mmCIF file with all atom_site columns, C-alpha atoms in Angstrom:
data_model
loop_
_atom_site.group_PDB
_atom_site.id
_atom_site.type_symbol
_atom_site.label_atom_id
_atom_site.label_alt_id
_atom_site.label_comp_id
_atom_site.label_asym_id
_atom_site.label_entity_id
_atom_site.label_seq_id
_atom_site.pdbx_PDB_ins_code
_atom_site.Cartn_x
_atom_site.Cartn_y
_atom_site.Cartn_z
_atom_site.occupancy
_atom_site.B_iso_or_equiv
_atom_site.pdbx_formal_charge
_atom_site.auth_seq_id
_atom_site.auth_comp_id
_atom_site.auth_asym_id
_atom_site.auth_atom_id
_atom_site.pdbx_PDB_model_num
ATOM 1   C CA . LYS L 1 1   ? 20.868  10.968  1.884   1.00 86.00 ? 1   LYS L CA 1
ATOM 2   C CA . GLY L 1 2   ? 18.718  13.577  0.216   1.00 89.00 ? 2   GLY L CA 1
ATOM 3   C CA . LEU L 1 3   ? 15.371  14.258  -1.381  1.00 92.00 ? 3   LEU L CA 1
ATOM 4   C CA . ILE L 1 4   ? 14.333  11.222  -3.433  1.00 94.00 ? 4   ILE L CA 1
ATOM 5   C CA . ILE L 1 5   ? 11.068  12.412  -5.014  1.00 96.00 ? 5   ILE L CA 1
ATOM 6   C CA . PRO L 1 6   ? 10.943  16.228  -5.154  1.00 95.00 ? 6   PRO L CA 1
ATOM 7   C CA . PRO L 1 7   ? 7.779   18.322  -5.509  1.00 95.00 ? 7   PRO L CA 1
ATOM 8   C CA . GLU L 1 8   ? 6.884   19.563  -8.995  1.00 96.00 ? 8   GLU L CA 1
ATOM 9   C CA . ASN L 1 9   ? 5.705   23.023  -10.074 1.00 95.00 ? 9   ASN L CA 1
ATOM 10  C CA . ASP L 1 10  ? 3.269   21.653  -12.679 1.00 94.00 ? 10  ASP L CA 1
ATOM 11  C CA . LEU L 1 11  ? -0.287  22.203  -11.346 1.00 90.00 ? 11  LEU L CA 1
ATOM 12  C CA . ASP L 1 12  ? -1.413  18.969  -13.048 1.00 89.00 ? 12  ASP L CA 1
ATOM 13  C CA . SER L 1 13  ? 1.195   16.851  -11.237 1.00 94.00 ? 13  SER L CA 1
ATOM 14  C CA . PRO L 1 14  ? 0.242   14.821  -8.144  1.00 94.00 ? 14  PRO L CA 1
ATOM 15  C CA . LEU L 1 15  ? 3.596   16.014  -6.791  1.00 95.00 ? 15  LEU L CA 1
ATOM 16  C CA . HIS L 1 16  ? 2.496   19.670  -6.833  1.00 94.00 ? 16  HIS L CA 1
ATOM 17  C CA . PRO L 1 17  ? 2.458   21.105  -3.279  1.00 92.00 ? 17  PRO L CA 1
ATOM 18  C CA . THR L 1 18  ? -1.339  21.688  -3.424  1.00 91.00 ? 18  THR L CA 1
ATOM 19  C CA . TYR L 1 19  ? -1.772  17.899  -3.196  1.00 92.00 ? 19  TYR L CA 1
ATOM 20  C CA . CYS L 1 20  ? -0.941  15.986  -0.035  1.00 91.00 ? 20  CYS L CA 1
ATOM 21  C CA . MET L 1 21  ? 1.499   13.141  -0.644  1.00 91.00 ? 21  MET L CA 1
ATOM 22  C CA . ASP L 1 22  ? 1.464   10.564  2.123   1.00 88.00 ? 22  ASP L CA 1
ATOM 23  C CA . ARG L 1 23  ? 3.132   7.291   3.126   1.00 91.00 ? 23  ARG L CA 1
ATOM 24  C CA . PRO L 1 24  ? 5.613   6.708   0.273   1.00 95.00 ? 24  PRO L CA 1
ATOM 25  C CA . HIS L 1 25  ? 6.761   3.098   -0.106  1.00 97.00 ? 25  HIS L CA 1
ATOM 26  C CA . ILE L 1 26  ? 9.547   1.814   -2.357  1.00 98.00 ? 26  ILE L CA 1
ATOM 27  C CA . ILE L 1 27  ? 10.183  -1.823  -3.303  1.00 98.00 ? 27  ILE L CA 1
ATOM 28  C CA . TYR L 1 28  ? 12.698  -3.406  -5.637  1.00 97.00 ? 28  TYR L CA 1
ATOM 29  C CA . CYS L 1 29  ? 11.482  -5.500  -8.582  1.00 98.00 ? 29  CYS L CA 1
ATOM 30  C CA . LYS L 1 30  ? 14.063  -8.202  -9.377  1.00 96.00 ? 30  LYS L CA 1
ATOM 31  C CA . LYS L 1 31  ? 12.306  -9.022  -12.664 1.00 97.00 ? 31  LYS L CA 1
ATOM 32  C CA . THR L 1 32  ? 12.746  -5.501  -14.120 1.00 98.00 ? 32  THR L CA 1
ATOM 33  C CA . GLY L 1 33  ? 15.682  -4.278  -12.036 1.00 98.00 ? 33  GLY L CA 1
ATOM 34  C CA . LYS L 1 34  ? 13.679  -1.145  -11.144 1.00 98.00 ? 34  LYS L CA 1
ATOM 35  C CA . TYR L 1 35  ? 12.819  0.541   -7.876  1.00 98.00 ? 35  TYR L CA 1
ATOM 36  C CA . ILE L 1 36  ? 9.057   1.057   -7.704  1.00 98.00 ? 36  ILE L CA 1
ATOM 37  C CA . ALA L 1 37  ? 7.561   3.847   -5.566  1.00 98.00 ? 37  ALA L CA 1
ATOM 38  C CA . TRP L 1 38  ? 3.888   3.987   -4.592  1.00 98.00 ? 38  TRP L CA 1
ATOM 39  C CA . LEU L 1 39  ? 2.598   7.241   -3.091  1.00 97.00 ? 39  LEU L CA 1
ATOM 40  C CA . LYS L 1 40  ? -0.794  7.922   -1.521  1.00 95.00 ? 40  LYS L CA 1
ATOM 41  C CA . ILE L 1 41  ? -2.101  11.240  -2.829  1.00 95.00 ? 41  ILE L CA 1
ATOM 42  C CA . MET L 1 42  ? -4.956  13.138  -1.230  1.00 89.00 ? 42  MET L CA 1
ATOM 43  C CA . ALA L 1 43  ? -6.643  15.649  -3.515  1.00 80.00 ? 43  ALA L CA 1
ATOM 44  C CA . GLY L 1 44  ? -8.988  17.480  -1.203  1.00 68.00 ? 44  GLY L CA 1
ATOM 45  C CA . PRO L 1 45  ? -11.045 16.131  1.680   1.00 61.00 ? 45  PRO L CA 1
ATOM 46  C CA . VAL L 1 46  ? -12.602 13.110  -0.092  1.00 63.00 ? 46  VAL L CA 1
ATOM 47  C CA . SER L 1 47  ? -10.518 11.987  -3.079  1.00 77.00 ? 47  SER L CA 1
ATOM 48  C CA . GLN L 1 48  ? -7.557  9.657   -2.622  1.00 87.00 ? 48  GLN L CA 1
ATOM 49  C CA . PHE L 1 49  ? -5.530  7.854   -5.260  1.00 93.00 ? 49  PHE L CA 1
ATOM 50  C CA . MET L 1 50  ? -2.107  6.334   -5.817  1.00 96.00 ? 50  MET L CA 1
ATOM 51  C CA . SER L 1 51  ? 0.775   7.553   -7.949  1.00 97.00 ? 51  SER L CA 1
ATOM 52  C CA . VAL L 1 52  ? 3.289   4.944   -9.109  1.00 98.00 ? 52  VAL L CA 1
ATOM 53  C CA . LEU L 1 53  ? 6.824   5.856   -10.151 1.00 98.00 ? 53  LEU L CA 1
ATOM 54  C CA . GLU L 1 54  ? 9.960   3.899   -11.114 1.00 98.00 ? 54  GLU L CA 1
ATOM 55  C CA . ALA L 1 55  ? 13.699  4.485   -11.122 1.00 98.00 ? 55  ALA L CA 1
ATOM 56  C CA . ASP L 1 56  ? 16.869  2.635   -12.045 1.00 98.00 ? 56  ASP L CA 1
ATOM 57  C CA . GLU L 1 57  ? 18.529  3.597   -8.750  1.00 98.00 ? 57  GLU L CA 1
ATOM 58  C CA . PHE L 1 58  ? 17.025  3.858   -5.269  1.00 97.00 ? 58  PHE L CA 1
ATOM 59  C CA . MET L 1 59  ? 17.852  7.565   -5.038  1.00 97.00 ? 59  MET L CA 1
ATOM 60  C CA . GLY L 1 60  ? 16.224  8.241   -8.418  1.00 97.00 ? 60  GLY L CA 1
ATOM 61  C CA . PRO L 1 61  ? 15.466  10.042  -10.531 1.00 97.00 ? 61  PRO L CA 1
ATOM 62  C CA . TYR L 1 62  ? 11.911  8.656   -10.420 1.00 98.00 ? 62  TYR L CA 1
ATOM 63  C CA . ARG L 1 63  ? 9.531   8.940   -13.357 1.00 98.00 ? 63  ARG L CA 1
ATOM 64  C CA . PHE L 1 64  ? 5.771   8.424   -13.404 1.00 98.00 ? 64  PHE L CA 1
ATOM 65  C CA . VAL L 1 65  ? 4.375   5.090   -14.533 1.00 98.00 ? 65  VAL L CA 1
ATOM 66  C CA . LYS L 1 66  ? 0.853   6.007   -13.357 1.00 97.00 ? 66  LYS L CA 1
ATOM 67  C CA . LYS L 1 67  ? 0.038   9.558   -12.239 1.00 95.00 ? 67  LYS L CA 1
ATOM 68  C CA . ILE L 1 68  ? -3.513  8.896   -11.048 1.00 94.00 ? 68  ILE L CA 1
ATOM 69  C CA . TYR L 1 69  ? -4.252  5.267   -10.233 1.00 96.00 ? 69  TYR L CA 1
ATOM 70  C CA . LYS L 1 70  ? -7.148  3.729   -8.323  1.00 95.00 ? 70  LYS L CA 1
ATOM 71  C CA . PRO L 1 71  ? -6.281  0.043   -7.857  1.00 97.00 ? 71  PRO L CA 1
ATOM 72  C CA . LEU L 1 72  ? -9.356  -2.157  -8.260  1.00 97.00 ? 72  LEU L CA 1
ATOM 73  C CA . SER L 1 73  ? -11.251 1.127   -8.960  1.00 95.00 ? 73  SER L CA 1
ATOM 74  C CA . MET L 1 74  ? -11.193 1.832   -5.212  1.00 92.00 ? 74  MET L CA 1
ATOM 75  C CA . ASP L 1 75  ? -10.090 4.767   -3.091  1.00 89.00 ? 75  ASP L CA 1
ATOM 76  C CA . THR L 1 76  ? -6.978  3.794   -1.190  1.00 90.00 ? 76  THR L CA 1
ATOM 77  C CA . GLY L 1 77  ? -6.040  4.846   2.294   1.00 89.00 ? 77  GLY L CA 1
ATOM 78  C CA . ASP L 1 78  ? -3.010  3.859   4.347   1.00 93.00 ? 78  ASP L CA 1
ATOM 79  C CA . PHE L 1 79  ? -1.081  1.023   2.752   1.00 96.00 ? 79  PHE L CA 1
ATOM 80  C CA . THR L 1 80  ? 1.985   -1.150  2.686   1.00 97.00 ? 80  THR L CA 1
ATOM 81  C CA . LEU L 1 81  ? 3.830   -2.980  -0.082  1.00 97.00 ? 81  LEU L CA 1
ATOM 82  C CA . THR L 1 82  ? 5.679   -6.240  0.338   1.00 97.00 ? 82  THR L CA 1
ATOM 83  C CA . VAL L 1 83  ? 7.345   -8.950  -1.707  1.00 97.00 ? 83  VAL L CA 1
ATOM 84  C CA . ASP L 1 84  ? 6.956   -12.616 -0.806  1.00 95.00 ? 84  ASP L CA 1
ATOM 85  C CA . GLU L 1 85  ? 10.520  -13.920 -0.468  1.00 89.00 ? 85  GLU L CA 1
ATOM 86  C CA . ASP L 1 86  ? 9.544   -17.450 -1.561  1.00 90.00 ? 86  ASP L CA 1
ATOM 87  C CA . THR L 1 87  ? 7.489   -16.661 -4.670  1.00 94.00 ? 87  THR L CA 1
ATOM 88  C CA . GLY L 1 88  ? 8.807   -13.218 -5.649  1.00 95.00 ? 88  GLY L CA 1
ATOM 89  C CA . LYS L 1 89  ? 5.210   -11.974 -5.953  1.00 97.00 ? 89  LYS L CA 1
ATOM 90  C CA . GLY L 1 90  ? 4.394   -8.498  -4.690  1.00 98.00 ? 90  GLY L CA 1
ATOM 91  C CA . TYR L 1 91  ? 1.388   -7.464  -2.617  1.00 98.00 ? 91  TYR L CA 1
ATOM 92  C CA . PHE L 1 92  ? -0.369  -4.150  -2.010  1.00 98.00 ? 92  PHE L CA 1
ATOM 93  C CA . ILE L 1 93  ? -2.209  -4.095  1.331   1.00 97.00 ? 93  ILE L CA 1
ATOM 94  C CA . PHE L 1 94  ? -4.424  -1.074  1.841   1.00 96.00 ? 94  PHE L CA 1
ATOM 95  C CA . GLY L 1 95  ? -7.298  0.299   3.803   1.00 92.00 ? 95  GLY L CA 1
ATOM 96  C CA . ARG L 1 96  ? -10.349 1.071   1.729   1.00 89.00 ? 96  ARG L CA 1
ATOM 97  C CA . PRO L 1 97  ? -11.009 4.239   3.710   1.00 86.00 ? 97  PRO L CA 1
ATOM 98  C CA . HIS L 1 98  ? -13.317 3.688   6.663   1.00 84.00 ? 98  HIS L CA 1
ATOM 99  C CA . PHE L 1 99  ? -14.655 0.386   5.348   1.00 87.00 ? 99  PHE L CA 1
ATOM 100 C CA . GLU L 1 100 ? -12.322 -2.635  4.910   1.00 92.00 ? 100 GLU L CA 1
ATOM 101 C CA . LEU L 1 101 ? -8.764  -3.862  4.467   1.00 94.00 ? 101 LEU L CA 1
ATOM 102 C CA . ILE L 1 102 ? -7.720  -5.208  1.030   1.00 95.00 ? 102 ILE L CA 1
ATOM 103 C CA . THR L 1 103 ? -4.766  -7.413  0.049   1.00 97.00 ? 103 THR L CA 1
ATOM 104 C CA . ALA L 1 104 ? -4.163  -7.245  -3.720  1.00 98.00 ? 104 ALA L CA 1
ATOM 105 C CA . GLU L 1 105 ? -1.591  -9.079  -5.833  1.00 98.00 ? 105 GLU L CA 1
ATOM 106 C CA . LEU L 1 106 ? 0.793   -6.824  -7.768  1.00 98.00 ? 106 LEU L CA 1
ATOM 107 C CA . THR L 1 107 ? 1.580   -7.239  -11.459 1.00 98.00 ? 107 THR L CA 1
ATOM 108 C CA . GLU L 1 108 ? 4.958   -8.804  -12.323 1.00 98.00 ? 108 GLU L CA 1
ATOM 109 C CA . ASP L 1 109 ? 6.535   -5.338  -12.691 1.00 98.00 ? 109 ASP L CA 1
ATOM 110 C CA . PHE L 1 110 ? 4.972   -4.165  -9.367  1.00 98.00 ? 110 PHE L CA 1
ATOM 111 C CA . THR L 1 111 ? 3.401   -1.086  -11.033 1.00 98.00 ? 111 THR L CA 1
ATOM 112 C CA . GLY L 1 112 ? -0.242  -2.179  -10.762 1.00 98.00 ? 112 GLY L CA 1
ATOM 113 C CA . VAL L 1 113 ? -2.546  -4.859  -9.397  1.00 98.00 ? 113 VAL L CA 1
ATOM 114 C CA . THR L 1 114 ? -3.580  -8.042  -11.209 1.00 98.00 ? 114 THR L CA 1
ATOM 115 C CA . GLY L 1 115 ? -7.199  -8.062  -10.056 1.00 97.00 ? 115 GLY L CA 1
ATOM 116 C CA . ALA L 1 116 ? -6.657  -10.927 -7.579  1.00 97.00 ? 116 ALA L CA 1
ATOM 117 C CA . TYR L 1 117 ? -7.455  -9.709  -4.086  1.00 97.00 ? 117 TYR L CA 1
ATOM 118 C CA . THR L 1 118 ? -8.992  -10.600 -0.754  1.00 95.00 ? 118 THR L CA 1
ATOM 119 C CA . THR L 1 119 ? -10.940 -8.479  1.719   1.00 94.00 ? 119 THR L CA 1
ATOM 120 C CA . ASN L 1 120 ? -10.513 -8.484  5.480   1.00 92.00 ? 120 ASN L CA 1
ATOM 121 C CA . TYR L 1 121 ? -12.032 -6.553  8.373   1.00 91.00 ? 121 TYR L CA 1
ATOM 122 C CA . GLN L 1 122 ? -15.114 -5.894  6.213   1.00 91.00 ? 122 GLN L CA 1
ATOM 123 C CA . GLY L 1 123 ? -18.035 -3.628  7.036   1.00 88.00 ? 123 GLY L CA 1
ATOM 124 C CA . LEU L 1 124 ? -16.366 -1.827  9.916   1.00 88.00 ? 124 LEU L CA 1
ATOM 125 C CA . TYR L 1 125 ? -16.711 1.900   10.451  1.00 88.00 ? 125 TYR L CA 1
ATOM 126 C CA . PRO L 1 126 ? -14.524 4.326   12.404  1.00 89.00 ? 126 PRO L CA 1
ATOM 127 C CA . PRO L 1 127 ? -13.069 3.874   14.899  1.00 89.00 ? 127 PRO L CA 1
ATOM 128 C CA . TYR L 1 128 ? -13.231 0.090   14.258  1.00 89.00 ? 128 TYR L CA 1
ATOM 129 C CA . ALA L 1 129 ? -12.248 0.149   10.571  1.00 91.00 ? 129 ALA L CA 1
ATOM 130 C CA . ARG L 1 130 ? -8.572  -0.756  10.134  1.00 93.00 ? 130 ARG L CA 1
ATOM 131 C CA . GLU L 1 131 ? -5.767  1.359   8.669   1.00 92.00 ? 131 GLU L CA 1
ATOM 132 C CA . ALA L 1 132 ? -1.977  1.758   8.724   1.00 93.00 ? 132 ALA L CA 1
ATOM 133 C CA . PRO L 1 133 ? -1.179  -1.911  7.931   1.00 96.00 ? 133 PRO L CA 1
ATOM 134 C CA . THR L 1 134 ? 2.283   -3.042  8.964   1.00 95.00 ? 134 THR L CA 1
ATOM 135 C CA . TYR L 1 135 ? 3.446   -6.405  7.613   1.00 96.00 ? 135 TYR L CA 1
ATOM 136 C CA . PHE L 1 136 ? 6.052   -8.886  8.808   1.00 95.00 ? 136 PHE L CA 1
ATOM 137 C CA . PHE L 1 137 ? 6.908   -12.543 8.200   1.00 94.00 ? 137 PHE L CA 1
ATOM 138 C CA . ARG L 1 138 ? 8.157   -14.940 10.870  1.00 94.00 ? 138 ARG L CA 1
ATOM 139 C CA . GLU L 1 139 ? 8.669   -18.713 10.871  1.00 93.00 ? 139 GLU L CA 1
ATOM 140 C CA . GLY L 1 140 ? 6.442   -19.374 7.855   1.00 91.00 ? 140 GLY L CA 1
ATOM 141 C CA . VAL L 1 141 ? 3.561   -17.149 8.991   1.00 93.00 ? 141 VAL L CA 1
ATOM 142 C CA . HIS L 1 142 ? 2.530   -13.726 7.668   1.00 95.00 ? 142 HIS L CA 1
ATOM 143 C CA . TYR L 1 143 ? 1.369   -11.084 10.153  1.00 97.00 ? 143 TYR L CA 1
ATOM 144 C CA . LEU L 1 144 ? -0.379  -7.717  9.888   1.00 96.00 ? 144 LEU L CA 1
ATOM 145 C CA . ILE L 1 145 ? -0.629  -5.129  12.616  1.00 97.00 ? 145 ILE L CA 1
ATOM 146 C CA . THR L 1 146 ? -3.244  -2.413  12.042  1.00 96.00 ? 146 THR L CA 1
ATOM 147 C CA . SER L 1 147 ? -4.663  0.519   13.940  1.00 94.00 ? 147 SER L CA 1
ATOM 148 C CA . GLY L 1 148 ? -8.221  1.731   14.276  1.00 93.00 ? 148 GLY L CA 1
ATOM 149 C CA . THR L 1 149 ? -9.433  4.674   12.221  1.00 90.00 ? 149 THR L CA 1
ATOM 150 C CA . SER L 1 150 ? -9.490  7.469   14.773  1.00 88.00 ? 150 SER L CA 1
ATOM 151 C CA . GLY L 1 151 ? -7.306  10.153  13.190  1.00 82.00 ? 151 GLY L CA 1
ATOM 152 C CA . TYR L 1 152 ? -4.514  11.031  15.562  1.00 83.00 ? 152 TYR L CA 1
ATOM 153 C CA . SER L 1 153 ? -6.375  9.912   18.674  1.00 87.00 ? 153 SER L CA 1
ATOM 154 C CA . PRO L 1 154 ? -4.853  6.815   20.314  1.00 89.00 ? 154 PRO L CA 1
ATOM 155 C CA . ASN L 1 155 ? -6.557  3.471   19.757  1.00 90.00 ? 155 ASN L CA 1
ATOM 156 C CA . PRO L 1 156 ? -5.661  -0.187  20.258  1.00 89.00 ? 156 PRO L CA 1
ATOM 157 C CA . SER L 1 157 ? -3.788  -2.012  17.530  1.00 93.00 ? 157 SER L CA 1
ATOM 158 C CA . ARG L 1 158 ? -5.000  -5.376  16.243  1.00 95.00 ? 158 ARG L CA 1
ATOM 159 C CA . ILE L 1 159 ? -2.899  -8.204  14.878  1.00 97.00 ? 159 ILE L CA 1
ATOM 160 C CA . CYS L 1 160 ? -3.825  -10.971 12.477  1.00 96.00 ? 160 CYS L CA 1
ATOM 161 C CA . ARG L 1 161 ? -1.925  -13.836 10.901  1.00 96.00 ? 161 ARG L CA 1
ATOM 162 C CA . PHE L 1 162 ? -2.272  -15.858 7.728   1.00 95.00 ? 162 PHE L CA 1
ATOM 163 C CA . THR L 1 163 ? -0.428  -18.468 5.677   1.00 92.00 ? 163 THR L CA 1
ATOM 164 C CA . ASP L 1 164 ? -2.183  -17.831 2.338   1.00 93.00 ? 164 ASP L CA 1
ATOM 165 C CA . TRP L 1 165 ? -2.230  -14.289 0.911   1.00 95.00 ? 165 TRP L CA 1
ATOM 166 C CA . MET L 1 166 ? -5.706  -14.833 -0.522  1.00 94.00 ? 166 MET L CA 1
ATOM 167 C CA . GLY L 1 167 ? -6.994  -16.997 2.335   1.00 90.00 ? 167 GLY L CA 1
ATOM 168 C CA . GLU L 1 168 ? -8.471  -16.376 5.769   1.00 89.00 ? 168 GLU L CA 1
ATOM 169 C CA . TYR L 1 169 ? -6.803  -13.882 8.073   1.00 93.00 ? 169 TYR L CA 1
ATOM 170 C CA . GLU L 1 170 ? -7.001  -14.952 11.705  1.00 95.00 ? 170 GLU L CA 1
ATOM 171 C CA . ASP L 1 171 ? -7.523  -11.996 14.025  1.00 94.00 ? 171 ASP L CA 1
ATOM 172 C CA . PHE L 1 172 ? -5.873  -12.146 17.470  1.00 91.00 ? 172 PHE L CA 1
ATOM 173 C CA . GLY L 1 173 ? -7.412  -8.984  18.823  1.00 90.00 ? 173 GLY L CA 1
#
């Protein structure tokens, strides 16, 4: 349908082509009626942060809410966003690069995190650290599928399930 979030010529913008924008996710916030986009931005080999934008329509135009954002003051790797259908709460699930997987509760407008979070797959290092979380919900149970941190080399996925966002995540291997 077209380019939703175009690059910008401003050197100070995270959307400038010298940055690497990765894994854009867009969710709809019923409370505000806005579409909220989270983008992973890589600024060089070691710095990663999020940019958060909003729009009135899915196709945009999008405007920055937060240009440089480190949720929970952490670097953020691969991520997913989801909204709990029952409660309407949003969640940001991300890999703290090469270390652990975090599930954080979003603010009511979905443009930040509240500070409530849980950690999973802690203390693991590549290739065992988890990344690329993929979420789904089935018959009252939440599931996450993740991959190991091995760049583009193949590795086995792992799956876990949980019933409480901030509770224990049961790993199935």
